[in-house]
PDB file of C-alpha atoms and ligand atoms in Angstrom:
ATOM      1  CA  MET A   1      38.274  80.212 116.399  1.00 50.00           C
ATOM      2  CA  ARG A   2      40.293  81.401 119.357  1.00 54.00           C
ATOM      3  CA  GLY A   3      43.036  79.067 118.230  1.00 52.00           C
ATOM      4  CA  PHE A   4      43.032  80.715 114.820  1.00 51.00           C
ATOM      5  CA  PHE A   5      43.400  84.210 116.237  1.00 53.00           C
ATOM      6  CA  PHE A   6      46.148  83.027 118.519  1.00 48.00           C
ATOM      7  CA  LEU A   7      48.014  81.530 115.572  1.00 49.00           C
ATOM      8  CA  ALA A   8      47.461  84.580 113.372  1.00 48.00           C
ATOM      9  CA  GLY A   9      48.662  86.816 116.177  1.00 45.00           C
ATOM     10  CA  LEU A  10      51.730  84.709 116.649  1.00 44.00           C
ATOM     11  CA  LEU A  11      52.566  84.761 112.940  1.00 45.00           C
ATOM     12  CA  MET A  12      52.075  88.503 112.758  1.00 47.00           C
ATOM     13  CA  SER A  13      54.280  89.179 115.747  1.00 42.00           C
ATOM     14  CA  ALA A  14      56.861  86.770 114.337  1.00 42.00           C
ATOM     15  CA  SER A  15      57.053  88.666 111.049  1.00 43.00           C
ATOM     16  CA  VAL A  16      57.277  92.015 112.817  1.00 43.00           C
ATOM     17  CA  PHE A  17      60.006  90.595 115.012  1.00 43.00           C
ATOM     18  CA  ALA A  18      61.925  89.309 111.990  1.00 48.00           C
ATOM     19  CA  GLN A  19      62.241  92.838 110.652  1.00 57.00           C
ATOM     20  CA  SER A  20      63.250  94.534 113.868  1.00 78.00           C
ATOM     21  CA  PRO A  21      66.767  95.976 113.659  1.00 81.00           C
ATOM     22  CA  ALA A  22      67.809  94.350 116.956  1.00 84.00           C
ATOM     23  CA  ASN A  23      66.976  90.906 115.633  1.00 92.00           C
ATOM     24  CA  VAL A  24      69.001  91.392 112.447  1.00 95.00           C
ATOM     25  CA  GLN A  25      71.937  92.615 114.531  1.00 94.00           C
ATOM     26  CA  ASP A  26      71.642  89.546 116.799  1.00 95.00           C
ATOM     27  CA  ARG A  27      71.706  87.307 113.767  1.00 95.00           C
ATOM     28  CA  LEU A  28      74.850  89.081 112.516  1.00 96.00           C
ATOM     29  CA  LYS A  29      76.518  88.450 115.894  1.00 94.00           C
ATOM     30  CA  ALA A  30      75.571  84.783 115.864  1.00 95.00           C
ATOM     31  CA  ILE A  31      77.066  84.381 112.383  1.00 95.00           C
ATOM     32  CA  ALA A  32      80.265  86.190 113.374  1.00 94.00           C
ATOM     33  CA  ALA A  33      80.712  83.776 116.282  1.00 95.00           C
ATOM     34  CA  ASP A  34      80.405  80.656 114.109  1.00 96.00           C
ATOM     35  CA  PRO A  35      83.343  80.143 111.678  1.00 96.00           C
ATOM     36  CA  VAL A  36      81.375  77.944 109.260  1.00 96.00           C
ATOM     37  CA  ALA A  37      78.379  80.309 109.121  1.00 96.00           C
ATOM     38  CA  LEU A  38      80.790  83.216 108.740  1.00 97.00           C
ATOM     39  CA  ARG A  39      82.485  81.631 105.709  1.00 97.00           C
ATOM     40  CA  THR A  40      79.100  80.896 104.115  1.00 96.00           C
ATOM     41  CA  ALA A  41      77.921  84.464 104.727  1.00 97.00           C
ATOM     42  CA  ILE A  42      81.113  85.940 103.241  1.00 97.00           C
ATOM     43  CA  ASP A  43      80.772  83.750 100.124  1.00 96.00           C
ATOM     44  CA  GLY A  44      77.073  84.623  99.806  1.00 96.00           C
ATOM     45  CA  GLY A  45      77.848  88.317 100.258  1.00 97.00           C
ATOM     46  CA  LYS A  46      80.503  88.259  97.555  1.00 96.00           C
ATOM     47  CA  LYS A  47      77.920  86.999  95.037  1.00 95.00           C
ATOM     48  CA  ILE A  48      75.353  89.622  95.953  1.00 95.00           C
ATOM     49  CA  THR A  49      77.867  92.468  95.711  1.00 96.00           C
ATOM     50  CA  PHE A  50      78.807  91.911  92.045  1.00 94.00           C
ATOM     51  CA  PHE A  51      76.489  94.808  91.251  1.00 93.00           C
ATOM     52  CA  CYS A  52      77.637  97.003  94.141  1.00 97.00           C
ATOM     53  CA  ALA A  53      81.210  96.631  92.810  1.00 96.00           C
ATOM     54  CA  ASN A  54      80.403  99.070  89.985  1.00 96.00           C
ATOM     55  CA  CYS A  55      80.598 101.862  92.527  1.00 97.00           C
ATOM     56  CA  HIS A  56      82.088 100.443  95.732  1.00 98.00           C
ATOM     57  CA  GLY A  57      84.871  98.498  93.959  1.00 97.00           C
ATOM     58  CA  GLU A  58      85.542  94.762  93.601  1.00 91.00           C
ATOM     59  CA  ASP A  59      86.754  94.328  97.165  1.00 96.00           C
ATOM     60  CA  GLY A  60      84.825  97.214  98.723  1.00 98.00           C
ATOM     61  CA  ASN A  61      87.488  99.792  97.960  1.00 98.00           C
ATOM     62  CA  SER A  62      85.869 102.485  95.883  1.00 97.00           C
ATOM     63  CA  LYS A  63      87.673 104.311  93.095  1.00 94.00           C
ATOM     64  CA  LEU A  64      85.157 107.163  93.086  1.00 97.00           C
ATOM     65  CA  PRO A  65      85.724 110.092  95.470  1.00 97.00           C
ATOM     66  CA  ASP A  66      82.059 110.433  96.487  1.00 97.00           C
ATOM     67  CA  VAL A  67      81.485 106.720  97.040  1.00 98.00           C
ATOM     68  CA  PRO A  68      82.566 105.326 100.415  1.00 98.00           C
ATOM     69  CA  ASN A  69      84.867 102.366 100.895  1.00 98.00           C
ATOM     70  CA  LEU A  70      82.953  99.538 102.562  1.00 98.00           C
ATOM     71  CA  ALA A  71      85.992  97.284 103.035  1.00 98.00           C
ATOM     72  CA  GLY A  72      87.039  96.860 106.644  1.00 97.00           C
ATOM     73  CA  GLN A  73      83.959  98.724 107.844  1.00 98.00           C
ATOM     74  CA  ASN A  74      82.289  97.437 111.005  1.00 98.00           C
ATOM     75  CA  PRO A  75      79.559  94.994 109.962  1.00 97.00           C
ATOM     76  CA  ALA A  76      77.018  96.186 112.548  1.00 97.00           C
ATOM     77  CA  TYR A  77      77.473  99.756 111.286  1.00 97.00           C
ATOM     78  CA  LEU A  78      77.041  98.642 107.648  1.00 97.00           C
ATOM     79  CA  LEU A  79      73.900  96.698 108.496  1.00 97.00           C
ATOM     80  CA  GLU A  80      72.455  99.673 110.349  1.00 96.00           C
ATOM     81  CA  GLN A  81      73.150 102.014 107.411  1.00 97.00           C
ATOM     82  CA  ILE A  82      71.512  99.543 105.019  1.00 97.00           C
ATOM     83  CA  ARG A  83      68.469  99.552 107.320  1.00 96.00           C
ATOM     84  CA  LYS A  84      68.488 103.369 107.352  1.00 96.00           C
ATOM     85  CA  PHE A  85      68.533 103.571 103.532  1.00 97.00           C
ATOM     86  CA  GLY A  86      65.687 101.048 103.445  1.00 95.00           C
ATOM     87  CA  SER A  87      63.563 103.039 105.879  1.00 95.00           C
ATOM     88  CA  GLY A  88      64.418 106.405 104.311  1.00 95.00           C
ATOM     89  CA  GLU A  89      66.085 107.713 107.500  1.00 96.00           C
ATOM     90  CA  ARG A  90      69.258 108.122 105.437  1.00 97.00           C
ATOM     91  CA  LYS A  91      68.776 109.714 102.057  1.00 97.00           C
ATOM     92  CA  ASP A  92      70.346 108.791  98.764  1.00 97.00           C
ATOM     93  CA  ALA A  93      67.902 108.235  95.913  1.00 95.00           C
ATOM     94  CA  PHE A  94      69.919 105.442  94.314  1.00 95.00           C
ATOM     95  CA  MET A  95      70.922 103.562  97.472  1.00 96.00           C
ATOM     96  CA  GLN A  96      67.386 103.788  98.913  1.00 96.00           C
ATOM     97  CA  GLY A  97      65.881 102.156  95.837  1.00 95.00           C
ATOM     98  CA  LEU A  98      68.585  99.529  95.523  1.00 95.00           C
ATOM     99  CA  ILE A  99      68.658  98.381  99.123  1.00 94.00           C
ATOM    100  CA  LYS A 100      64.906  97.679  99.204  1.00 92.00           C
ATOM    101  CA  VAL A 101      65.404  94.567  97.065  1.00 92.00           C
ATOM    102  CA  LEU A 102      67.765  92.963  99.587  1.00 96.00           C
ATOM    103  CA  LYS A 103      66.220  90.605 102.130  1.00 95.00           C
ATOM    104  CA  ASP A 104      67.413  90.630 105.755  1.00 96.00           C
ATOM    105  CA  GLU A 105      69.636  87.585 105.272  1.00 96.00           C
ATOM    106  CA  GLU A 106      71.219  89.104 102.153  1.00 97.00           C
ATOM    107  CA  ARG A 107      71.865  92.360 104.010  1.00 97.00           C
ATOM    108  CA  ILE A 108      73.673  90.422 106.723  1.00 97.00           C
ATOM    109  CA  GLN A 109      75.765  88.595 104.108  1.00 97.00           C
ATOM    110  CA  VAL A 110      76.702  91.822 102.333  1.00 98.00           C
ATOM    111  CA  ALA A 111      77.782  93.469 105.605  1.00 98.00           C
ATOM    112  CA  THR A 112      79.772  90.372 106.588  1.00 97.00           C
ATOM    113  CA  TYR A 113      81.514  90.203 103.216  1.00 98.00           C
ATOM    114  CA  TYR A 114      82.621  93.833 103.136  1.00 98.00           C
ATOM    115  CA  ALA A 115      83.744  93.737 106.764  1.00 97.00           C
ATOM    116  CA  SER A 116      86.057  90.839 105.899  1.00 97.00           C
ATOM    117  CA  MET A 117      87.927  92.843 103.225  1.00 98.00           C
ATOM    118  CA  THR A 118      90.782  95.219 104.029  1.00 97.00           C
ATOM    119  CA  VAL A 119      90.990  98.924 103.344  1.00 98.00           C
ATOM    120  CA  PRO A 120      94.424 100.345 102.516  1.00 96.00           C
ATOM    121  CA  PRO A 121      95.342 103.883 103.619  1.00 97.00           C
ATOM    122  CA  SER A 122      94.960 106.600 100.951  1.00 97.00           C
ATOM    123  CA  ARG A 123      97.214 109.488 100.084  1.00 96.00           C
ATOM    124  CA  ALA A 124      96.664 112.784 101.863  1.00 97.00           C
ATOM    125  CA  ASP A 125      98.020 116.323 101.958  1.00 97.00           C
ATOM    126  CA  ALA A 126     100.757 115.795 104.552  1.00 97.00           C
ATOM    127  CA  ALA A 127     100.732 119.478 105.523  1.00 98.00           C
ATOM    128  CA  LEU A 128      97.164 119.150 106.845  1.00 98.00           C
ATOM    129  CA  VAL A 129      97.620 115.910 108.781  1.00 98.00           C
ATOM    130  CA  PRO A 130      98.908 117.379 112.095  1.00 98.00           C
ATOM    131  CA  GLN A 131      95.975 119.818 112.371  1.00 98.00           C
ATOM    132  CA  GLY A 132      93.520 117.061 111.491  1.00 98.00           C
ATOM    133  CA  LYS A 133      95.048 114.794 114.086  1.00 98.00           C
ATOM    134  CA  GLU A 134      94.714 117.437 116.767  1.00 98.00           C
ATOM    135  CA  LEU A 135      91.066 118.108 115.928  1.00 98.00           C
ATOM    136  CA  PHE A 136      90.291 114.407 115.866  1.00 98.00           C
ATOM    137  CA  GLY A 137      91.913 113.995 119.294  1.00 98.00           C
ATOM    138  CA  LYS A 138      89.829 116.826 120.695  1.00 98.00           C
ATOM    139  CA  LEU A 139      86.432 116.187 119.122  1.00 98.00           C
ATOM    140  CA  CYS A 140      86.138 112.667 117.767  1.00 98.00           C
ATOM    141  CA  VAL A 141      88.422 110.165 119.464  1.00 98.00           C
ATOM    142  CA  ARG A 142      86.121 109.372 122.376  1.00 97.00           C
ATOM    143  CA  CYS A 143      83.606 107.745 120.049  1.00 97.00           C
ATOM    144  CA  HIS A 144      85.570 106.730 116.943  1.00 98.00           C
ATOM    145  CA  GLY A 145      88.544 105.412 118.925  1.00 98.00           C
ATOM    146  CA  GLU A 146      92.300 106.021 119.137  1.00 96.00           C
ATOM    147  CA  GLN A 147      92.919 104.516 115.673  1.00 97.00           C
ATOM    148  CA  ALA A 148      89.646 105.791 114.153  1.00 98.00           C
ATOM    149  CA  ARG A 149      88.461 102.240 113.646  1.00 98.00           C
ATOM    150  CA  GLY A 150      85.169 102.747 115.492  1.00 97.00           C
ATOM    151  CA  ASN A 151      83.349  99.886 117.149  1.00 92.00           C
ATOM    152  CA  GLU A 152      80.161  97.875 116.726  1.00 84.00           C
ATOM    153  CA  ALA A 153      77.872 100.868 116.567  1.00 81.00           C
ATOM    154  CA  ILE A 154      80.286 103.464 115.296  1.00 95.00           C
ATOM    155  CA  ALA A 155      81.816 103.797 111.853  1.00 97.00           C
ATOM    156  CA  ARG A 156      85.430 103.132 111.022  1.00 98.00           C
ATOM    157  CA  LEU A 157      86.883 106.313 109.540  1.00 98.00           C
ATOM    158  CA  ALA A 158      90.497 105.189 109.023  1.00 98.00           C
ATOM    159  CA  GLY A 159      91.268 104.895 105.301  1.00 98.00           C
ATOM    160  CA  GLN A 160      87.887 106.296 104.199  1.00 98.00           C
ATOM    161  CA  LYS A 161      87.756 108.449 101.032  1.00 98.00           C
ATOM    162  CA  SER A 162      88.662 112.051 101.792  1.00 98.00           C
ATOM    163  CA  THR A 163      85.975 113.637  99.598  1.00 98.00           C
ATOM    164  CA  TYR A 164      83.255 111.383 101.010  1.00 98.00           C
ATOM    165  CA  LEU A 165      84.375 112.214 104.560  1.00 98.00           C
ATOM    166  CA  GLN A 166      84.246 115.951 103.867  1.00 98.00           C
ATOM    167  CA  THR A 167      80.772 115.786 102.311  1.00 98.00           C
ATOM    168  CA  THR A 168      79.448 113.613 105.128  1.00 98.00           C
ATOM    169  CA  ILE A 169      80.908 115.675 107.982  1.00 98.00           C
ATOM    170  CA  THR A 170      79.566 118.872 106.386  1.00 98.00           C
ATOM    171  CA  ARG A 171      76.089 117.330 106.111  1.00 98.00           C
ATOM    172  CA  TYR A 172      76.014 116.444 109.792  1.00 98.00           C
ATOM    173  CA  ARG A 173      77.295 119.887 110.778  1.00 98.00           C
ATOM    174  CA  ASP A 174      74.785 121.736 108.592  1.00 98.00           C
ATOM    175  CA  LYS A 175      71.901 119.394 109.518  1.00 97.00           C
ATOM    176  CA  THR A 176      70.908 119.019 105.868  1.00 97.00           C
ATOM    177  CA  GLY A 177      68.586 116.100 106.659  1.00 96.00           C
ATOM    178  CA  VAL A 178      70.502 113.679 104.425  1.00 97.00           C
ATOM    179  CA  ARG A 179      71.818 111.948 107.547  1.00 96.00           C
ATOM    180  CA  ASN A 180      70.335 112.689 110.915  1.00 92.00           C
ATOM    181  CA  ASN A 181      72.441 111.971 113.941  1.00 94.00           C
ATOM    182  CA  GLN A 182      72.407 114.295 116.891  1.00 95.00           C
ATOM    183  CA  LEU A 183      75.688 113.053 118.346  1.00 96.00           C
ATOM    184  CA  MET A 184      77.425 113.803 115.061  1.00 97.00           C
ATOM    185  CA  SER A 185      75.757 117.193 114.641  1.00 97.00           C
ATOM    186  CA  ILE A 186      76.924 118.214 118.107  1.00 97.00           C
ATOM    187  CA  ALA A 187      80.448 116.833 117.571  1.00 97.00           C
ATOM    188  CA  THR A 188      80.902 118.745 114.286  1.00 98.00           C
ATOM    189  CA  ALA A 189      79.032 121.962 115.151  1.00 98.00           C
ATOM    190  CA  THR A 190      82.141 124.085 115.739  1.00 97.00           C
ATOM    191  CA  LEU A 191      84.200 122.838 112.770  1.00 98.00           C
ATOM    192  CA  LYS A 192      85.143 125.388 110.106  1.00 98.00           C
ATOM    193  CA  ASN A 193      85.305 124.231 106.477  1.00 98.00           C
ATOM    194  CA  GLU A 194      89.138 124.213 106.497  1.00 98.00           C
ATOM    195  CA  GLU A 195      89.095 122.111 109.643  1.00 98.00           C
ATOM    196  CA  ILE A 196      86.820 119.554 107.983  1.00 98.00           C
ATOM    197  CA  VAL A 197      89.340 119.299 105.136  1.00 98.00           C
ATOM    198  CA  ALA A 198      92.167 118.790 107.664  1.00 98.00           C
ATOM    199  CA  VAL A 199      90.314 116.062 109.609  1.00 98.00           C
ATOM    200  CA  ALA A 200      89.466 114.247 106.361  1.00 98.00           C
ATOM    201  CA  ASN A 201      93.118 114.368 105.252  1.00 98.00           C
ATOM    202  CA  TYR A 202      94.204 112.946 108.593  1.00 98.00           C
ATOM    203  CA  LEU A 203      91.644 110.115 108.538  1.00 98.00           C
ATOM    204  CA  THR A 204      92.113 108.996 104.932  1.00 98.00           C
ATOM    205  CA  GLN A 205      95.838 108.236 105.420  1.00 98.00           C
ATOM    206  CA  LEU A 206      95.333 106.103 108.544  1.00 98.00           C
ATOM    207  CA  PRO A 207      95.876 102.334 108.198  1.00 97.00           C
TER     208      PRO A 207
HETATM  209  C1  LIG B   1      75.638 103.801  91.431  1.00 72.33           C
HETATM  210  C2  LIG B   1      76.639 103.679  92.476  1.00 72.33           C
HETATM  211  C3  LIG B   1      76.356 102.752  93.649  1.00 72.33           C
HETATM  212  C4  LIG B   1      76.051 101.396  93.631  1.00 72.33           C
HETATM  213  C5  LIG B   1      75.852 100.499  92.412  1.00 72.33           C
HETATM  214  C6  LIG B   1      75.950 100.991  95.024  1.00 72.33           C
HETATM  215  N1  LIG B   1      76.204 102.062  95.848  1.00 72.33           N
HETATM  216 FE1  LIG B   1      76.247 102.007  97.914  1.00 72.33          FE
HETATM  217  N2  LIG B   1      76.628 104.020  97.946  1.00 72.33           N
HETATM  218  C7  LIG B   1      76.784 104.822  96.835  1.00 72.33           C
HETATM  219  C8  LIG B   1      76.984 106.210  97.269  1.00 72.33           C
HETATM  220  C9  LIG B   1      77.184 107.411  96.373  1.00 72.33           C
HETATM  221  C10 LIG B   1      76.956 106.179  98.692  1.00 72.33           C
HETATM  222  C11 LIG B   1      77.107 107.375  99.635  1.00 72.33           C
HETATM  223  C12 LIG B   1      75.776 108.049  99.829  1.00 72.33           C
HETATM  224  C13 LIG B   1      75.940 109.274 100.710  1.00 72.33           C
HETATM  225  O1  LIG B   1      76.493 110.270 100.213  1.00 72.33           O
HETATM  226  O2  LIG B   1      75.558 109.212 101.888  1.00 72.33           O
HETATM  227  C14 LIG B   1      76.749 104.788  99.082  1.00 72.33           C
HETATM  228  C15 LIG B   1      76.694 104.367 100.402  1.00 72.33           C
HETATM  229  C16 LIG B   1      76.572 103.042 100.803  1.00 72.33           C
HETATM  230  C17 LIG B   1      76.636 102.573 102.173  1.00 72.33           C
HETATM  231  C18 LIG B   1      76.897 103.412 103.411  1.00 72.33           C
HETATM  232  C19 LIG B   1      78.383 103.370 103.744  1.00 72.33           C
HETATM  233  C20 LIG B   1      78.811 104.234 104.895  1.00 72.33           C
HETATM  234  O3  LIG B   1      80.033 104.352 105.109  1.00 72.33           O
HETATM  235  O4  LIG B   1      77.976 104.786 105.606  1.00 72.33           O
HETATM  236  C21 LIG B   1      76.423 101.216 102.140  1.00 72.33           C
HETATM  237  C22 LIG B   1      76.391 100.284 103.322  1.00 72.33           C
HETATM  238  C23 LIG B   1      76.245 100.841 100.747  1.00 72.33           C
HETATM  239  N3  LIG B   1      76.351 101.965  99.955  1.00 72.33           N
HETATM  240  C24 LIG B   1      76.012  99.541 100.308  1.00 72.33           C
HETATM  241  C25 LIG B   1      75.818  99.189  98.980  1.00 72.33           C
HETATM  242  C26 LIG B   1      75.467  97.842  98.534  1.00 72.33           C
HETATM  243  C27 LIG B   1      75.294  96.664  99.468  1.00 72.33           C
HETATM  244  C28 LIG B   1      75.339  97.898  97.168  1.00 72.33           C
HETATM  245  C29 LIG B   1      74.936  96.770  96.220  1.00 72.33           C
HETATM  246  C30 LIG B   1      73.738  96.022  96.570  1.00 72.33           C
HETATM  247  C31 LIG B   1      75.625  99.278  96.749  1.00 72.33           C
HETATM  248  N4  LIG B   1      75.892 100.022  97.872  1.00 72.33           N
HETATM  249  C32 LIG B   1      75.641  99.712  95.434  1.00 72.33           C
HETATM  250  C33 LIG B   1      76.746 104.427  95.507  1.00 72.33           C
HETATM  251  C34 LIG B   1      76.445 103.146  95.054  1.00 72.33           C
HETATM  252  C1  LIG B   2      79.409 111.077 120.693  1.00 72.33           C
HETATM  253  C2  LIG B   2      79.950 110.126 119.747  1.00 72.33           C
HETATM  254  C3  LIG B   2      80.570 110.669 118.466  1.00 72.33           C
HETATM  255  C4  LIG B   2      81.510 111.671 118.335  1.00 72.33           C
HETATM  256  C5  LIG B   2      82.141 112.533 119.438  1.00 72.33           C
HETATM  257  C6  LIG B   2      81.823 111.731 116.931  1.00 72.33           C
HETATM  258  N1  LIG B   2      81.106 110.798 116.220  1.00 72.33           N
HETATM  259 FE1  LIG B   2      81.163 110.482 114.229  1.00 72.33          FE
HETATM  260  N2  LIG B   2      79.659 109.116 114.379  1.00 72.33           N
HETATM  261  C7  LIG B   2      79.040 108.756 115.542  1.00 72.33           C
HETATM  262  C8  LIG B   2      77.919 107.891 115.238  1.00 72.33           C
HETATM  263  C9  LIG B   2      76.963 107.267 116.246  1.00 72.33           C
HETATM  264  C10 LIG B   2      77.885 107.741 113.817  1.00 72.33           C
HETATM  265  C11 LIG B   2      76.848 106.998 112.961  1.00 72.33           C
HETATM  266  C12 LIG B   2      75.745 108.018 112.680  1.00 72.33           C
HETATM  267  C13 LIG B   2      74.734 107.632 111.625  1.00 72.33           C
HETATM  268  O1  LIG B   2      74.180 106.540 111.674  1.00 72.33           O
HETATM  269  O2  LIG B   2      74.504 108.460 110.701  1.00 72.33           O
HETATM  270  C14 LIG B   2      79.005 108.531 113.326  1.00 72.33           C
HETATM  271  C15 LIG B   2      79.314 108.647 111.965  1.00 72.33           C
HETATM  272  C16 LIG B   2      80.357 109.394 111.461  1.00 72.33           C
HETATM  273  C17 LIG B   2      80.704 109.473 110.060  1.00 72.33           C
HETATM  274  C18 LIG B   2      80.033 108.727 108.919  1.00 72.33           C
HETATM  275  C19 LIG B   2      80.900 107.560 108.505  1.00 72.33           C
HETATM  276  C20 LIG B   2      80.501 106.910 107.192  1.00 72.33           C
HETATM  277  O3  LIG B   2      81.084 105.878 106.842  1.00 72.33           O
HETATM  278  O4  LIG B   2      79.613 107.427 106.518  1.00 72.33           O
HETATM  279  C21 LIG B   2      81.777 110.310 109.967  1.00 72.33           C
HETATM  280  C22 LIG B   2      82.516 110.725 108.702  1.00 72.33           C
HETATM  281  C23 LIG B   2      82.101 110.761 111.300  1.00 72.33           C
HETATM  282  N3  LIG B   2      81.218 110.171 112.193  1.00 72.33           N
HETATM  283  C24 LIG B   2      83.129 111.634 111.617  1.00 72.33           C
HETATM  284  C25 LIG B   2      83.340 112.177 112.885  1.00 72.33           C
HETATM  285  C26 LIG B   2      84.290 113.229 113.172  1.00 72.33           C
HETATM  286  C27 LIG B   2      85.233 113.852 112.148  1.00 72.33           C
HETATM  287  C28 LIG B   2      84.151 113.544 114.494  1.00 72.33           C
HETATM  288  C29 LIG B   2      84.857 114.624 115.281  1.00 72.33           C
HETATM  289  C30 LIG B   2      84.778 115.979 114.714  1.00 72.33           C
HETATM  290  C31 LIG B   2      83.131 112.653 115.050  1.00 72.33           C
HETATM  291  N4  LIG B   2      82.665 111.844 114.028  1.00 72.33           N
HETATM  292  C32 LIG B   2      82.727 112.629 116.381  1.00 72.33           C
HETATM  293  C33 LIG B   2      79.419 109.136 116.822  1.00 72.33           C
HETATM  294  C34 LIG B   2      80.316 110.131 117.124  1.00 72.33           C
END
């Protein structure tokens, strides 16, 4: 009997462990470090994303202003956002429902696939770029990096859709509850609407 409880306990803790975000991120790292596993994950991800392509584009470059590019995005960031949609911490009725059907391994493959694609710079209003650059240097560069390419935990912003950037930055600033991140709410608190437009124009044209 004791043996049974021990086994049941072990199985339960194993399944809890399998869903913990840290474990999924570790698995992503292990795959990234192994060229054969990486290739397999990219191929698997491509198959899963045939449906996602309707909005996010064939290669992760969206043609819709409100839909983010996923190409070239940091895989750990993508995986974390997928987790947040799944748990309801990030709100979008469609994405929340859709992401629930993806298993952990499929989520990892999707993130790996999109990260392996490239995002080209988009056109911007050149008159706004210098102001956007200055604001970025003052308020954002220390986290998102000199080239706005982010890092493991932080989103790439370079080449992202201008409209999506504006909507997202405004949501953080106004604490609408769609996306909750204190660091981002603090970083954007002083931005005026015109400044958000300028920052977005700067970021979208970066390679
Ligand atoms: C009907 C259109 C649609 C489809 C299909 C769709 N998405 Fe999305 N997705 C969106 C929109 C819109 C957003 C932005 C939500 C917001 O405003 O925060 C988004 C956001 C995301 C993000 C967050 C990106 C970021 O920069 O933070 C990820 C990751 C994502 N989608 C993955 C997927 C995957 C994987 C699939 C396929 C399994 C998929 N999406 C299918 C519309 C779609
Ligand atoms: C202290 C660190 C920090 C600073 C400073 C910062 N950010 Fe962020 N940013 C983050 C983190 C962490 C996230 C991911 C938050 C989440 O999961 O919602 C993020 C996410 C974002 C996103 C969402 C990206 C996507 O694909 O949806 C945008 C846009 C963004 N930041 C823009 C900015 C801008 C513009 C500034 C400067 C005004 C800025 N950030 C300053 C840490 C920072």
